[in-house]
Coordinates of C-alpha atoms in Angstrom, one line a residue:
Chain A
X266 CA -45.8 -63.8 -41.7
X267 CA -42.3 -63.2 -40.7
X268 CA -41.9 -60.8 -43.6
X269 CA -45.3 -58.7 -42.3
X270 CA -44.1 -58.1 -39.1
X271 CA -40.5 -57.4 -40.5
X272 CA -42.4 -54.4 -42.8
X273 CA -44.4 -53.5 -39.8
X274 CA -41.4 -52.5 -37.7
X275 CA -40.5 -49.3 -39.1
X276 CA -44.0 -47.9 -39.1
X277 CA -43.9 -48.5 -35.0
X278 CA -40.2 -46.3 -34.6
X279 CA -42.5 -42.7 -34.4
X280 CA -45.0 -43.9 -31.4
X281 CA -41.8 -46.1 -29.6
X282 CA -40.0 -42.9 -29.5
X283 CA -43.1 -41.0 -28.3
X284 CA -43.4 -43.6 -25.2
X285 CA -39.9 -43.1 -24.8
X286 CA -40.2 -39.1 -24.2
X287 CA -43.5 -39.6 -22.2
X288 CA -41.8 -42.3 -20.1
X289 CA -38.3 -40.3 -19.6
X290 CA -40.8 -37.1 -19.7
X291 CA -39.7 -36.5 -16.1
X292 CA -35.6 -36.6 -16.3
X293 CA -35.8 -34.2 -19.3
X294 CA -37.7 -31.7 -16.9
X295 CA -35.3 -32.7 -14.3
X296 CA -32.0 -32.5 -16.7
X297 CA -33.6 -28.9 -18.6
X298 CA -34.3 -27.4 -14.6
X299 CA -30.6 -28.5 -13.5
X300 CA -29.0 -26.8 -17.1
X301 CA -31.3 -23.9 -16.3
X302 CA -30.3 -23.5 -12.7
X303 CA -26.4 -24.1 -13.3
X304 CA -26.4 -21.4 -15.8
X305 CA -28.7 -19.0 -14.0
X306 CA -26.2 -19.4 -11.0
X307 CA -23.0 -18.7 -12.8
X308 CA -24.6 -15.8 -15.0
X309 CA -25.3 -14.4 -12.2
X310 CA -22.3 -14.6 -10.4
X311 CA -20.6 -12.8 -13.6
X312 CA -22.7 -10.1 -13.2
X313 CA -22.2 -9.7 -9.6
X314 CA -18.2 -9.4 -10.2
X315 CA -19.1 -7.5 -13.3
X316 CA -21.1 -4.9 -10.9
X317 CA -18.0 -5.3 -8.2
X318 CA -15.0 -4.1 -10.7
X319 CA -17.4 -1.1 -11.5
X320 CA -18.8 0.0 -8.4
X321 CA -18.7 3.3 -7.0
X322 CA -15.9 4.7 -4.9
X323 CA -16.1 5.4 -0.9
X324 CA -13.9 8.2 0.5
X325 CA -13.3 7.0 5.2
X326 CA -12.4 10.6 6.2
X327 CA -9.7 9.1 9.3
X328 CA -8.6 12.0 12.4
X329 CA -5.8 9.5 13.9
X330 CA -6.7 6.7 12.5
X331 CA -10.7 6.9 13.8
X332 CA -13.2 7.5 11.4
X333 CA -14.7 10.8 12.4
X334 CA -18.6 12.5 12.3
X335 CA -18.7 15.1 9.2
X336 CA -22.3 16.1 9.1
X337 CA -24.1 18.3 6.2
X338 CA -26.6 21.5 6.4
X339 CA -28.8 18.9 7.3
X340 CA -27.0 17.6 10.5
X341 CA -26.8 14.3 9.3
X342 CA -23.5 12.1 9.2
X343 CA -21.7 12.0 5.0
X344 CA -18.3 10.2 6.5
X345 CA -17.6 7.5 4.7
X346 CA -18.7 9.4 1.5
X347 CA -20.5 7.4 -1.4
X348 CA -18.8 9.4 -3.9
X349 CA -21.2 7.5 -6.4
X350 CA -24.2 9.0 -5.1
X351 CA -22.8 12.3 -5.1
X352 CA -24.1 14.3 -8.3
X353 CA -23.5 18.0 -6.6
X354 CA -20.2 19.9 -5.5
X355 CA -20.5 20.1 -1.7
X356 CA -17.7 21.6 0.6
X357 CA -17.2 20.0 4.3
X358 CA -14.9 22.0 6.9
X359 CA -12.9 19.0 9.1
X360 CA -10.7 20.1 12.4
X361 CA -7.2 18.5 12.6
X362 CA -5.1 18.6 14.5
X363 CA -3.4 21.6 14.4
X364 CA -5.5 23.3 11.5
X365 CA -8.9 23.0 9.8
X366 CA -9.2 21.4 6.5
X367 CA -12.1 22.0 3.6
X368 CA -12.7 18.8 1.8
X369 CA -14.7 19.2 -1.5
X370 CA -16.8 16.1 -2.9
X371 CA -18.5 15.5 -6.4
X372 CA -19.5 12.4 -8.3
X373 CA -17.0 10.1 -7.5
X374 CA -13.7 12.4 -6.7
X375 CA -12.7 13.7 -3.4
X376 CA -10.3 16.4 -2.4
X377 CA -8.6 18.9 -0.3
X378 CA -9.5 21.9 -1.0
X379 CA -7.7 24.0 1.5
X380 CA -5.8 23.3 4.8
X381 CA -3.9 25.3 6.9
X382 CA -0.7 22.6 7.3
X383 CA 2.6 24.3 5.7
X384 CA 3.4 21.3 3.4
X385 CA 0.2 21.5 1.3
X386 CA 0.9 18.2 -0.2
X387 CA -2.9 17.1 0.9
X388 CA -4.2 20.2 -1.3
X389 CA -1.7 19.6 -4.2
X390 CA -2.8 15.9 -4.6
X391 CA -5.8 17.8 -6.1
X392 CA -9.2 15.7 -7.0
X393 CA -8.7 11.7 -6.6
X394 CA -10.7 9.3 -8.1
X395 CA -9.2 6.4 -8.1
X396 CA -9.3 3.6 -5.4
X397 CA -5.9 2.9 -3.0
X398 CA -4.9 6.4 -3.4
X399 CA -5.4 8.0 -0.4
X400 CA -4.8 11.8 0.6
X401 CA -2.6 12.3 3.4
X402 CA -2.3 15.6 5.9
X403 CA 0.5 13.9 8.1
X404 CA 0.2 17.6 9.6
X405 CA -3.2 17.2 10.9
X406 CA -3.5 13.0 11.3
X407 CA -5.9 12.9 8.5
X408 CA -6.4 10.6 6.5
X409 CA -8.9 10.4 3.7
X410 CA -9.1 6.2 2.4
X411 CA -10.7 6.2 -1.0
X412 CA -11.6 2.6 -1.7
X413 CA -13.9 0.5 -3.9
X414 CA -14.4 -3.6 -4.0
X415 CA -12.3 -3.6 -6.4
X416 CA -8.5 -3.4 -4.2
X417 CA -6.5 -5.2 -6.9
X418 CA -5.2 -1.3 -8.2
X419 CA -3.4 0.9 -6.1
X420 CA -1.3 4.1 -7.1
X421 CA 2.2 4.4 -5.5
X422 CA 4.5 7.3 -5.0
Chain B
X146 CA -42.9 -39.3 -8.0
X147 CA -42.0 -37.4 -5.1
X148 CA -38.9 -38.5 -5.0
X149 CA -38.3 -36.8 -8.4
X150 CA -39.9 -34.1 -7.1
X151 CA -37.3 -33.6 -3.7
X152 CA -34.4 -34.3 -6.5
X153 CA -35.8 -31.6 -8.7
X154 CA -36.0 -29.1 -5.9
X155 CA -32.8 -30.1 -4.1
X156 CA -30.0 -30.6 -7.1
X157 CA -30.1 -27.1 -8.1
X158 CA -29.6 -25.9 -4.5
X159 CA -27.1 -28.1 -4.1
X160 CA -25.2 -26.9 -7.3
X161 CA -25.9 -23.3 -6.4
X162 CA -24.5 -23.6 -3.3
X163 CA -21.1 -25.6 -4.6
X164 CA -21.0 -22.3 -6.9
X165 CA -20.1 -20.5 -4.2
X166 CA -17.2 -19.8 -1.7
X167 CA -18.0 -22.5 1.2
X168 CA -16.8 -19.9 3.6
X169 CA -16.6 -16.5 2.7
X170 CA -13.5 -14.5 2.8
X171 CA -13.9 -10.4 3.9
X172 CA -11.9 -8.0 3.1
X173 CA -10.0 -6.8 6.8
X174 CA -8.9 -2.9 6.4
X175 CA -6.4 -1.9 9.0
X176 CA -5.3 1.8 9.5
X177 CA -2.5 2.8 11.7
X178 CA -1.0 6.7 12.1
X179 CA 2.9 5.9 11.6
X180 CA 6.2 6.6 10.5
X181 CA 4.4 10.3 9.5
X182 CA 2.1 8.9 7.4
X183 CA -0.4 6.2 7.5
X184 CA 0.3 2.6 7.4
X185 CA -2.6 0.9 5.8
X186 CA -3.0 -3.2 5.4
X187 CA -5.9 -5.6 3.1
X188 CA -6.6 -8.6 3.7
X189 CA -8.7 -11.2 2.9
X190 CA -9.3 -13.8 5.3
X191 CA -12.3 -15.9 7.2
X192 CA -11.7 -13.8 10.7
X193 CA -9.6 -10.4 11.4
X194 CA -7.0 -12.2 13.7
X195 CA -4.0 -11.0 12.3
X196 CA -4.7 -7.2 12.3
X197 CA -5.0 -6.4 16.2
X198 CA -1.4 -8.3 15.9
X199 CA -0.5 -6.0 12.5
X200 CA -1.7 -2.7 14.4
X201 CA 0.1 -3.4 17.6
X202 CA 3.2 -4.7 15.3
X203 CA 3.3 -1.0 13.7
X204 CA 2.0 1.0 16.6
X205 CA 5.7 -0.1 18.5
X206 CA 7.9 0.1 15.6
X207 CA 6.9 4.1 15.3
X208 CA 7.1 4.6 18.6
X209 CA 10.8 2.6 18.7
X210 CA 12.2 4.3 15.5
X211 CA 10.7 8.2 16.6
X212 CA 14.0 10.1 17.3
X213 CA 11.8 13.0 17.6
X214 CA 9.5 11.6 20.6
X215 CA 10.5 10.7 23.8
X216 CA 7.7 8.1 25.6
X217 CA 7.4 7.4 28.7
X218 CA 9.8 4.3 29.8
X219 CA 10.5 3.4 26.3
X220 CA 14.2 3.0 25.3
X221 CA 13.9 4.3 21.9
X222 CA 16.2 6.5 19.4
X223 CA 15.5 9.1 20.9
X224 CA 17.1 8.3 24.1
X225 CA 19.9 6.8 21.9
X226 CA 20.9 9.5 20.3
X227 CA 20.9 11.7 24.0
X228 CA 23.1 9.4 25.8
X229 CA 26.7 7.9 25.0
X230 CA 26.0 5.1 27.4
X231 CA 24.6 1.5 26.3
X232 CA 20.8 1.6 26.2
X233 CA 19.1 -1.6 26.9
X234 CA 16.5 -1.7 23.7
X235 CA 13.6 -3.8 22.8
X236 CA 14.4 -7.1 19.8
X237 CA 12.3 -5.0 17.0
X238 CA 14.5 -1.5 17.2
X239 CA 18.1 -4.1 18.1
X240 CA 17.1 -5.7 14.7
X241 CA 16.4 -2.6 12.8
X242 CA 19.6 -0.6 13.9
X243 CA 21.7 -3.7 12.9
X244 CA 19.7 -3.7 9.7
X245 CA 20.5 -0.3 8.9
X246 CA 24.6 -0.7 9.4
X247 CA 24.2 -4.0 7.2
X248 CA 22.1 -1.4 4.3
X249 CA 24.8 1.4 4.9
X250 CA 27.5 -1.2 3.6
X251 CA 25.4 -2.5 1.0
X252 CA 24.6 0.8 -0.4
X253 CA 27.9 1.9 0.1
X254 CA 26.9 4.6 2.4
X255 CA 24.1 5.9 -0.2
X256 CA 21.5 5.0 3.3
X257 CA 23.0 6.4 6.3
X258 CA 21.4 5.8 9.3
X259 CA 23.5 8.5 10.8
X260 CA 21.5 11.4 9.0
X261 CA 19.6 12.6 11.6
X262 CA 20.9 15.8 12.4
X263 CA 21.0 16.9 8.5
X264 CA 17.7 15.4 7.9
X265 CA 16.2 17.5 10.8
X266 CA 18.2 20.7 9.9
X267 CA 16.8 20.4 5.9
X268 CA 13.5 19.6 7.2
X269 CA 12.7 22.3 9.9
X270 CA 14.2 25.0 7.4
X271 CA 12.2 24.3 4.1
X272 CA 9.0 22.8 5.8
X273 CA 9.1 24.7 9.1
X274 CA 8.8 24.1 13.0
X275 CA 6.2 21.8 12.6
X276 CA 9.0 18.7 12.3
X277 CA 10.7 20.9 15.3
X278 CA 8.9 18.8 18.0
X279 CA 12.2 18.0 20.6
X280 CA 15.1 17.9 19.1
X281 CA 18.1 19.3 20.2
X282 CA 20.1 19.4 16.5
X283 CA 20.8 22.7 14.5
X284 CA 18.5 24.8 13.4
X285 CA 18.4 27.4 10.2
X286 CA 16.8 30.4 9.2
X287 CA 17.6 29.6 5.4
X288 CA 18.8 28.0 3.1
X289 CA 22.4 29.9 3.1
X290 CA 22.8 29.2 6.7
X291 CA 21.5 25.3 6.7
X292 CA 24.0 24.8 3.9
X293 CA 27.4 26.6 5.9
X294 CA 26.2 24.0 8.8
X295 CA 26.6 20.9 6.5
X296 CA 30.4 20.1 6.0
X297 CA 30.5 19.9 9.9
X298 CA 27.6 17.8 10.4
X299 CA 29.0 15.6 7.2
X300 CA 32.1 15.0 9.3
X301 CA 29.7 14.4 12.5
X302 CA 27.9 11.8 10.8
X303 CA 31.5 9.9 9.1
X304 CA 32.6 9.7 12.6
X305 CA 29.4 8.2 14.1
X306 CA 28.8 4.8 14.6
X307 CA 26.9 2.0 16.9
X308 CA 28.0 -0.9 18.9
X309 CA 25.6 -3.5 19.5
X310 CA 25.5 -6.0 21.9
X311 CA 22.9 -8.8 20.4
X312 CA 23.6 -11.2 23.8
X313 CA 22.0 -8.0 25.9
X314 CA 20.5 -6.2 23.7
X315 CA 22.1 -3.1 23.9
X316 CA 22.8 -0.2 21.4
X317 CA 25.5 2.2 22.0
X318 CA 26.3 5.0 19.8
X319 CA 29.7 6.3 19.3
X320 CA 30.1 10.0 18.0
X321 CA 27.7 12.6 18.0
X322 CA 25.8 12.3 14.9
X323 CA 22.2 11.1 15.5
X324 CA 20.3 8.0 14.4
X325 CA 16.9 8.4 12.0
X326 CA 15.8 5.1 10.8
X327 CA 13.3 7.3 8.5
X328 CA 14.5 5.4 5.1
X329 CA 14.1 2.0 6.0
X330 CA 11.2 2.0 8.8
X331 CA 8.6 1.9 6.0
X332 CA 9.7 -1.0 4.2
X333 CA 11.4 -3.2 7.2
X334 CA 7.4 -2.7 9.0
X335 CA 5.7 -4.1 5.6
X336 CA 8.2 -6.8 5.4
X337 CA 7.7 -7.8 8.7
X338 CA 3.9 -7.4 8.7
X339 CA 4.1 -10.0 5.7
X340 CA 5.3 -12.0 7.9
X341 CA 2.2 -11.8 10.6
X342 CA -0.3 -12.0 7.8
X343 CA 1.0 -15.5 6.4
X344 CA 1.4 -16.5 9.7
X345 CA -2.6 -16.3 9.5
X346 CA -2.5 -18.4 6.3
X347 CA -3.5 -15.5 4.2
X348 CA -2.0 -15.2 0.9
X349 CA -4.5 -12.7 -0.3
X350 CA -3.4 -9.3 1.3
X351 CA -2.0 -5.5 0.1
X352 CA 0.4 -3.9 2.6
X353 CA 0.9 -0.4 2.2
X354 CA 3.3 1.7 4.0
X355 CA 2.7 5.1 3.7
X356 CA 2.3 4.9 -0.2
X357 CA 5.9 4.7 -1.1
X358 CA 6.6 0.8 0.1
X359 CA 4.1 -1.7 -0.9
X360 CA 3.8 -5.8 0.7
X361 CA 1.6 -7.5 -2.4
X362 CA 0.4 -11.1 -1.9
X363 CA -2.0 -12.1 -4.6
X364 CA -4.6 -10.2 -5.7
X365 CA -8.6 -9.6 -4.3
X366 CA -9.3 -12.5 -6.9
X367 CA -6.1 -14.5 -6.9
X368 CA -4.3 -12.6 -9.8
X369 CA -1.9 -10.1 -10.1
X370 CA -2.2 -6.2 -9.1
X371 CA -1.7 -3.3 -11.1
X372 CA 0.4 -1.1 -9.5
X373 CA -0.1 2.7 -11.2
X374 CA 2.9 5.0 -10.5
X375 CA 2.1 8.5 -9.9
X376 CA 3.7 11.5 -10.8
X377 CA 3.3 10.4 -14.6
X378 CA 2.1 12.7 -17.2
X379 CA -0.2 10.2 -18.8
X380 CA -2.6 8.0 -17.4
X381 CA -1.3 4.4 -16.8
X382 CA 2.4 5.6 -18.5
X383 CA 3.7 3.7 -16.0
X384 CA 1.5 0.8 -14.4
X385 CA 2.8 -2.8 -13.9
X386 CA 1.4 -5.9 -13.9
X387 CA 2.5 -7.1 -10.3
X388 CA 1.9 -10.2 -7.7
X389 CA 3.2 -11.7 -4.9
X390 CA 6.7 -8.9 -4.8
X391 CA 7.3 -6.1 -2.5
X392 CA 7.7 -2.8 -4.3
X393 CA 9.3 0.4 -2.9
X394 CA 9.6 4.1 -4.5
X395 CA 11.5 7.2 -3.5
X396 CA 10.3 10.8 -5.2
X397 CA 11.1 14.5 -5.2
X398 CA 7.5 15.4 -5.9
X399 CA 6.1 14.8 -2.2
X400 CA 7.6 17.4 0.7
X401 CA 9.4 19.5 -1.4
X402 CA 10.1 23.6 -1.4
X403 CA 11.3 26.0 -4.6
X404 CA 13.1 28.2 -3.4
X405 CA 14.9 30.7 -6.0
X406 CA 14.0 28.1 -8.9
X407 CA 15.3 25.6 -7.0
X408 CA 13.6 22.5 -5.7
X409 CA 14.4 20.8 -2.3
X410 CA 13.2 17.8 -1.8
X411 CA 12.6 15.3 1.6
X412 CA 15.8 12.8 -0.3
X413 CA 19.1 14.0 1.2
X414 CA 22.0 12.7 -0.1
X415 CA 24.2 11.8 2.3
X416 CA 27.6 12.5 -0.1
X417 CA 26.6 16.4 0.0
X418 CA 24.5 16.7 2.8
X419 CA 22.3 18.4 0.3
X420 CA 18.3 17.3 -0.2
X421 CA 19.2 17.8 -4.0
X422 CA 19.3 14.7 -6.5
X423 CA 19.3 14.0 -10.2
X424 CA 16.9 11.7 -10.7
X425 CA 13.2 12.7 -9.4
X426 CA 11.6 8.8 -8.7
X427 CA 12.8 5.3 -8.3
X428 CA 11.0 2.2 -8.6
X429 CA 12.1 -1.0 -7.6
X430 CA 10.4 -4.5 -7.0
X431 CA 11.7 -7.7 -5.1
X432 CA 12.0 -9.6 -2.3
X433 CA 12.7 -7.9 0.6
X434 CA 10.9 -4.8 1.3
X435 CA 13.2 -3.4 4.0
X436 CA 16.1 -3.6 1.2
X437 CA 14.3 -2.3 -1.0
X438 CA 13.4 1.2 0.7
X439 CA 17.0 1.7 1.5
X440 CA 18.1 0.8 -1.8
X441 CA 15.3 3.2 -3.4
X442 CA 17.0 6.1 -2.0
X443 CA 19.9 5.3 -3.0
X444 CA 19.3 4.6 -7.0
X445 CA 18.0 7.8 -6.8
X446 CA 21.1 9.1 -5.5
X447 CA 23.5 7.2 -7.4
X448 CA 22.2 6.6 -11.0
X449 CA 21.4 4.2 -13.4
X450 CA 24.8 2.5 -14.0
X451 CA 24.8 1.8 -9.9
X452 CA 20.9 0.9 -9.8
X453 CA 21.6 -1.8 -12.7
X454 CA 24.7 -2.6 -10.5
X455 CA 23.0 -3.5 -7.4
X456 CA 19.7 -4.6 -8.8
X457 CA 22.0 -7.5 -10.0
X458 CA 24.1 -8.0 -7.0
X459 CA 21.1 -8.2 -4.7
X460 CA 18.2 -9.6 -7.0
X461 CA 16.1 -6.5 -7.3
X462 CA 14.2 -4.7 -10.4
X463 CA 14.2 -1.1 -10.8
X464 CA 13.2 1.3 -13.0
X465 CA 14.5 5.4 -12.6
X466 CA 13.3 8.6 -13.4
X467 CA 14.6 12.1 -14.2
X468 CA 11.8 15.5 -13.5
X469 CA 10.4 16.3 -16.6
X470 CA 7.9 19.4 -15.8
X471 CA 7.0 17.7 -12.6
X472 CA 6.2 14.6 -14.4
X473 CA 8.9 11.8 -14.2
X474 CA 10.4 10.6 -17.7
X475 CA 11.9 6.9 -18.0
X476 CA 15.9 7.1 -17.6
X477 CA 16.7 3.3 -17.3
X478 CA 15.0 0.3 -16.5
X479 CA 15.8 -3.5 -15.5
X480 CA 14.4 -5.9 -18.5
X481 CA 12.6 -7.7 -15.9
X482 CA 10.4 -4.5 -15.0
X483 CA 9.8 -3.4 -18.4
X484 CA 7.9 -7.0 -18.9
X485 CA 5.3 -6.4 -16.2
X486 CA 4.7 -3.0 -17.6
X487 CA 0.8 -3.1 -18.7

């Protein structure tokens, strides 16, 4: 009898384990969602910083340190400039403050295209496209900011 | 059952939320028109405390250091340099005039405070009235009769000093040269707006002062900057790997005028008088950011065997640069520099 129910015991193994998944059925739903979570969470967080280190640049026109109106044909406010939206050349005329300035714009690059201050550093910087490298009419107090999330580069001179 | 159930639905909140920042830090722009140029501060931090304090910090130290400007009951150098008498001055421009004597020695003379007269003179001849605002100095119609007008103002400037009275707070200038604080205001304004920001407990923060001196805590995600210098002919020829170090260059290629095939810049060497120089750009990193824009200047002036000189004596990197086509080209280096190159 003993020796029966000794050869019996392996044939009951499969349907032991089967209880065991039914009766656990709910921690491995609860164990599989918290896995599925963590990593949707953290992928996503990746991708965010992933989308932050390549995201388009914005040009802040500044007159004096205040960001000022620059409006298009259509009347309606461009300052700050998403240069990443930008696909055509467009030209914008700016007053300083002794002289008027033409700023150009095109997909992400700004510049100065002509100003009437004697130093023309601000028109020989030419077209900028990189972040923290701003363009400077100390002349005319303006300041164009060119900056994207991603501050950790800047461009000294 | 529904126990398991509340578990299920509140664990992954919980973890997403732990996932992220428990407060979140902004990014805090600040923008001030100063020292010529625009003095420009990042920062991250939970609030934007620190930058009213930044912006008024700045706002006074251009009006203090202007020798161009004279404001309305404000002891600064411009009054200074129109009296002979003791002027009763505020602690910021008292520190930075005794500053600048204590860089003079250092640099053994290669930063003069005392340059004002041939600094104006160079820059209302090659850049025109527009520097002109109220000053009283010599003026030139070129650049034959700015140069006759130098060995006298040289001698001006040798025999002009200041005594300073740090119990009253009183700067008197002896001589008649004039006092322009335009080499060192930069970088003594980042160092000190270092100071404001950790003040605030934030770590995380880029100080830029006008371009050419740079305040770097850590970087928008706790690691280094890079740090791209322009003027170079390739993209990223010279970019270093940079963190929590204040940075400082001087350059030809930024207010400059050819004249007969001959390029003037803004750097005026106070040996000559002359706003000629060998070397086109100067680079340096360390410590102290108000040392290190009187001490770019005067690499510039005085050459690689000096730069490596003083970069020893008074723990500073640098790396120098002659003109090239208008593009700088790599002259000498400290060993430390060349290892954060990228």
């Amino acid at each position: 009898m003993e020796l029966e129910e000794k050869i019996e015991q392996p044939s009951n193994k499969p349907e032991k384990k089967k209880n065991f998944f039914f009766k656990h059925l709910w921690d491995f739903v609860l164990l599989g969602t918290l896995l599925i979570g963590t990593a949707s969470v953290y992928i996503g967080r990746a991708i965010i910083n992933k989308k932050d280190i390549n995201q388009d640049l914005v040009a802040t026109v500044l007159f004096e340190g205040n960001k000022i109106e620059i409006t298009d044909s259509l009347g309606k406010n461009r300052n700050p400039f998403n240069l990443g939206d930008v696909s055509e050349y467009e030209e914008f005329e700016i007053t300083g403050r002794h002289t008027t300035l033409t700023i150009a714009i095109k997909h992400n690059s700004i510049c100065v295209k002509e100003s009437g201050c004697p130093g023309q550093e601000c028109v020989h910087e030419g077209w900028v496209s990189k972040a923290n490298h701003p363009i400077v009419c100390a002349h005319n107090g303006i300041y164009i900011e060119i900056e994207s999330s991603n501050w950790g580069e800047i461009t000294q001179g | 059952m529904k126990k398991k159930l509340n578990v299920l639905l509140l664990t992954p909140m919980l973890l997403a939320s732990c996932a992220l920042k428990p407060i979140e830090e902004t990014q805090t722009p600040i923008s001030v028109l100063a020292f010529g140029s625009f003095f420009t501060c990042k920062y991250m931090a939970t609030s934007g405390e620190a930058g009213r304090e930044v912006f008024d910090f700045v706002t006074k130290v251009d009006m203090l250091a202007d020798p161009y400007t004279d404001y309305m009951g404000v002891n600064n150098l411009y009054r200074i340099n129109r009296t002979h008498e003791a002027v009763k001055v505020d602690q910021v421009l008292f520190e930075l005039i005794k500053q600048s004597i204590d860089l003079k020695e250092k640099t053994e003379g290669n930063f003069n405070p005392f340059m004002g007269k041939i600094t104006s003179l160079w820059k209302t001849t090659l850049f025109g009235a527009e520097y002109d605002l109220d000053f009283t100095g010599p003026t030139a119609s070129s650049i034959n009769e700015a140069k006759a007008l130098i060995p006298a103002l040289l001698e001006e400037m040798n025999g002009t000093n200041v005594e300073l009275d740090e119990a009253n707070l009183t700067v008197k200038r002896i001589g008649d040269g004039y006092i322009d604080l335009g080499g060192l205001t930069k970088g003594y304004s980042v160092e000190k707006v270092e100071r404001i920001l950790e003040r605030y407990n934030v770590s995380s923060y880029l100080v830029n002062g006008g371009q050419s001196s740079l305040g770097l805590g850590k970087g928008p995600n706790g690691g280094p900057f890079k740090v791209n210098l322009m003027y170079s002919k390739e993209e990223n020829e010279n970019s270093f790997s940079l963190s929590e170090i204040d940075t400082s260059t001087s350059a030809i290629y930024e207010q400059f005028a050819t004249v007969d095939g001959v390029t003037y810049s803004h750097i005026i060497n106070p040996n000559t008088g002359l706003p000629l120089t060998d070397y086109s750009m100067a680079f340096l990193s360390g410590e102290d950011s108000a040392l290190l824009d009187a001490f770019s200047t005067s690499c510039m002036i005085a050459g690689p065997e000096k730069s490596e000189e003083w970069a020893k004596k008074y723990n500073f990197t640098y790396s120098l640069y002659s003109d090239e086509g208008g593009f700088t080209k790599l002259v000498a280096e400290s060993d430390k520099l060349t290892k954060a190159r990228i």
